[in-house]
């Protein structure tokens, strides 16, 4: 089970440090079988990494995005190699906010996925349909197209065979809205996603963790974790509060 917190563009550095300390402290109540991941803003990563290491805490560190190039004239961007050098192990790729607000296409997301894998990190690839797409009966087509943007790429497929990826199914209508997907509805989506993974990565698809994301809270988390194809959660709002984040992790 992987419990991942996406802090988005929240918390000043001192607040992020405090939250990291509190999570480290709370780790004692979390089973060692549960992997805890925090994804702070870029500006907090180096300090979070020091806290995690000095506490010897079982917490993984992730970034929320990265550029698709290693170095160069890309003002304002962050290289995957810079992230690795700060102890980052995971990178969230293709979050719906990046797709919608920053116009990231399936092609751009595939390029980012490739550089993250090449740099030795694990991409958390976010996919999911909007409410209009679901209401139009187009859920499967959209999710398939988003996944195939990655899986149809030979170079990426090759890298995945020697590495690991995580998929986060995040229906856009459930993100930050309080309208969490029904657990059976989420399980059906995860089953569908796993069947596509199986077409391209037979033998590996059962090991790929598929997280559910979208208004996960302490009072609904355990219903998702009881589902056979749900291997954890990507949590936005509830990851900013130590009690709710740890309560979700405890229910995993
Ligand atoms: C997210 O941003 O990935 C997310 C799932 O947010 P929230 O938990 O707030 O819905």
XYZ file of C-alpha atoms and ligand atoms in Angstrom:
262
model
C 0.000 0.000 0.000
C 1.317 3.446 -0.909
C -0.118 6.493 0.825
C 1.016 9.618 -1.001
C 0.429 13.235 -0.016
C 0.356 15.880 -2.735
C 0.815 19.208 -0.947
C 0.300 21.148 -4.207
C 1.264 24.857 -3.891
C 0.538 25.019 -0.160
C 2.490 25.642 3.054
C 5.389 28.030 3.591
C 8.743 26.317 4.161
C 8.573 26.475 7.974
C 5.050 24.993 7.885
C 6.207 22.225 5.558
C 9.130 21.439 7.885
C 6.777 21.244 10.855
C 4.409 18.916 8.992
C 7.337 16.701 7.948
C 8.530 16.486 11.571
C 5.006 15.618 12.726
C 4.630 12.893 10.096
C 8.044 11.447 11.074
C 6.883 11.365 14.694
C 3.551 9.729 13.756
C 5.252 7.019 11.688
C 5.620 4.926 14.837
C 1.889 4.168 14.682
C 1.981 3.111 11.002
C 2.589 -0.492 9.972
C 5.965 -0.972 8.192
C 4.060 -2.523 5.284
C 2.581 0.886 4.452
C 4.800 3.160 2.373
C 4.337 6.837 3.134
C 5.255 9.412 0.501
C 5.170 13.199 0.746
C 5.298 15.458 -2.325
C 6.057 19.009 -1.146
C 6.688 22.014 -3.417
C 10.164 22.172 -5.041
C 11.307 24.865 -2.605
C 10.817 22.533 0.380
C 12.360 19.343 -0.988
C 15.954 19.787 0.209
C 14.919 20.590 3.780
C 12.296 17.818 3.886
C 14.946 15.396 2.674
C 17.291 16.391 5.540
C 14.509 15.967 8.134
C 13.497 12.551 6.791
C 17.123 11.368 6.773
C 18.022 12.722 10.193
C 14.900 11.144 11.707
C 15.687 7.915 9.907
C 11.980 7.908 9.071
C 10.442 5.457 6.606
C 9.122 8.269 4.445
C 9.706 8.585 0.710
C 10.086 11.937 -0.983
C 8.394 12.943 -4.210
C 8.129 15.997 -6.464
C 4.941 17.268 -8.092
C 6.356 17.815 -11.576
C 9.631 18.128 -13.487
C 10.873 19.224 -16.883
C 11.366 16.765 -19.731
C 15.008 17.848 -20.308
C 18.095 17.168 -18.229
C 19.740 20.612 -18.539
C 19.571 23.655 -20.773
C 17.890 26.934 -21.578
C 14.524 26.217 -19.927
C 14.075 29.203 -17.628
C 12.069 28.415 -14.539
C 12.082 24.643 -14.992
C 13.470 21.905 -12.724
C 15.538 19.030 -14.095
C 14.881 15.407 -13.076
C 18.606 15.160 -12.267
C 18.259 18.038 -9.800
C 15.452 16.163 -8.095
C 17.469 12.948 -7.838
C 20.342 14.889 -6.265
C 17.982 16.026 -3.489
C 16.899 12.501 -2.605
C 13.640 12.552 -4.575
C 12.395 9.061 -5.476
C 8.985 9.723 -7.056
C 7.607 12.380 -9.416
C 3.898 13.046 -9.985
C 3.363 13.315 -13.735
C 0.277 14.550 -15.553
C -1.813 15.647 -12.593
C -5.125 16.987 -13.934
C -4.154 20.470 -12.736
C -1.045 20.272 -14.973
C -3.119 18.934 -17.879
C -5.786 21.641 -17.586
C -3.998 24.725 -16.214
C -0.629 24.191 -17.930
C -1.838 22.534 -21.146
C 0.147 19.347 -20.674
C -0.755 16.877 -23.416
C -0.399 13.080 -23.336
C 2.766 13.588 -25.465
C 4.388 15.974 -22.967
C 3.447 13.661 -20.112
C 5.054 10.726 -21.956
C 8.285 12.717 -22.393
C 8.333 13.541 -18.683
C 7.634 9.933 -17.783
C 10.600 8.860 -19.890
C 13.099 11.282 -18.298
C 11.898 10.427 -14.794
C 12.488 6.728 -15.449
C 15.857 7.434 -17.105
C 16.882 9.412 -14.015
C 16.094 6.378 -11.843
C 12.941 7.763 -10.194
C 9.405 6.345 -10.184
C 6.736 8.306 -12.064
C 3.259 8.510 -10.545
C 1.223 8.857 -13.719
C -2.128 10.544 -13.135
C -5.067 9.693 -15.363
C -8.787 10.278 -15.080
C -11.873 11.567 -16.834
C -13.848 14.787 -16.394
C -17.513 14.704 -15.408
C -18.554 15.582 -18.977
C -16.491 12.678 -20.312
C -18.005 10.264 -17.775
C -21.554 11.494 -18.456
C -20.951 11.101 -22.184
C -20.091 7.436 -21.548
C -16.529 8.127 -22.650
C -14.680 7.124 -19.480
C -12.948 4.045 -20.916
C -11.827 5.773 -24.117
C -10.292 8.712 -22.239
C -8.479 6.637 -19.649
C -7.229 4.222 -22.320
C -5.906 7.081 -24.463
C -4.112 8.651 -21.474
C -2.498 5.333 -20.566
C -1.571 4.436 -24.128
C 0.207 7.781 -24.448
C 2.733 6.127 -22.136
C 2.458 2.437 -22.998
C 2.615 2.791 -26.791
C 6.045 4.412 -26.467
C 8.664 1.685 -27.005
C 11.422 3.513 -25.122
C 9.215 4.023 -22.074
C 8.006 0.441 -22.151
C 11.618 -0.715 -22.205
C 12.442 1.453 -19.159
C 9.367 0.232 -17.270
C 10.464 -3.388 -17.754
C 13.574 -2.596 -15.671
C 11.911 -0.244 -13.239
C 8.624 0.633 -11.614
C 5.728 2.976 -12.253
C 2.701 3.959 -10.216
C -0.654 4.876 -11.767
C -2.988 7.267 -9.961
C -6.608 7.061 -11.075
C -8.003 10.465 -10.249
C -11.430 11.275 -11.697
C -11.185 15.029 -12.267
C -14.678 15.587 -10.820
C -13.559 14.088 -7.495
C -10.396 16.165 -7.000
C -10.792 18.791 -4.310
C -14.582 18.699 -4.596
C -15.598 16.437 -1.709
C -17.409 14.281 -4.321
C -15.349 11.144 -3.837
C -15.942 8.297 -6.286
C -18.008 5.421 -5.001
C -15.520 2.667 -3.964
C -17.131 0.155 -6.381
C -16.923 2.689 -9.199
C -13.224 3.282 -8.362
C -12.551 -0.468 -8.204
C -14.116 -0.934 -11.652
C -11.899 1.807 -13.051
C -8.814 0.247 -11.449
C -9.726 -3.170 -12.863
C -10.041 -1.643 -16.315
C -6.672 0.126 -15.924
C -5.021 -3.112 -14.813
C -6.406 -4.928 -17.842
C -4.754 -2.348 -20.125
C -1.480 -2.631 -18.202
C -1.715 -6.376 -18.671
C -1.933 -5.999 -22.467
C 1.397 -4.139 -22.566
C 3.178 -5.438 -19.469
C 1.997 -9.019 -18.983
C 3.628 -10.501 -15.927
C 4.300 -7.078 -14.431
C 0.797 -5.606 -14.330
C -0.171 -7.213 -11.007
C 2.812 -5.575 -9.306
C 2.086 -2.053 -10.567
C 0.467 -0.006 -7.823
C -2.719 1.786 -8.838
C -3.681 4.565 -6.421
C -7.084 6.160 -6.107
C -7.161 9.955 -5.768
C -10.071 12.335 -5.310
C -11.419 13.603 -1.967
C -9.937 10.756 0.088
C -10.555 11.488 3.777
C -10.161 9.519 7.031
C -13.850 8.537 6.966
C -13.915 7.088 3.430
C -10.348 5.750 2.997
C -10.799 2.217 4.353
C -13.588 1.448 1.841
C -11.105 2.068 -1.008
C -8.316 0.086 0.618
C -10.618 -2.933 0.969
C -10.831 -3.184 -2.844
C -8.543 -5.749 -4.525
C -7.247 -3.424 -7.252
C -6.723 -0.311 -5.116
C -3.142 -0.232 -3.856
C -3.149 3.068 -2.025
C -4.176 6.686 -2.375
C -2.966 10.009 -3.714
C -4.238 12.591 -1.267
C -4.431 16.348 -1.743
C -6.293 18.403 0.870
C -6.229 15.795 3.642
C -2.436 15.420 3.354
C -1.912 18.963 4.688
C -3.096 18.009 8.149
C -1.032 15.524 10.125
C -4.010 13.946 11.923
C -6.027 13.297 8.769
C -3.014 12.127 6.733
C -1.935 9.662 9.425
C -5.511 8.516 10.026
C -5.774 7.612 6.326
C -2.422 5.793 6.518
C -3.581 3.895 9.603
C -6.696 2.693 7.815
C -4.600 1.252 4.957
C -5.066 15.532 -5.773
O -4.790 16.709 -5.882
O -4.372 14.688 -6.361
C -6.206 15.151 -4.952
C -6.631 13.923 -5.012
O -6.768 16.149 -4.185
P -7.927 15.957 -3.063
O -7.511 14.799 -2.184
O -7.935 17.245 -2.313
O -9.187 15.688 -3.777
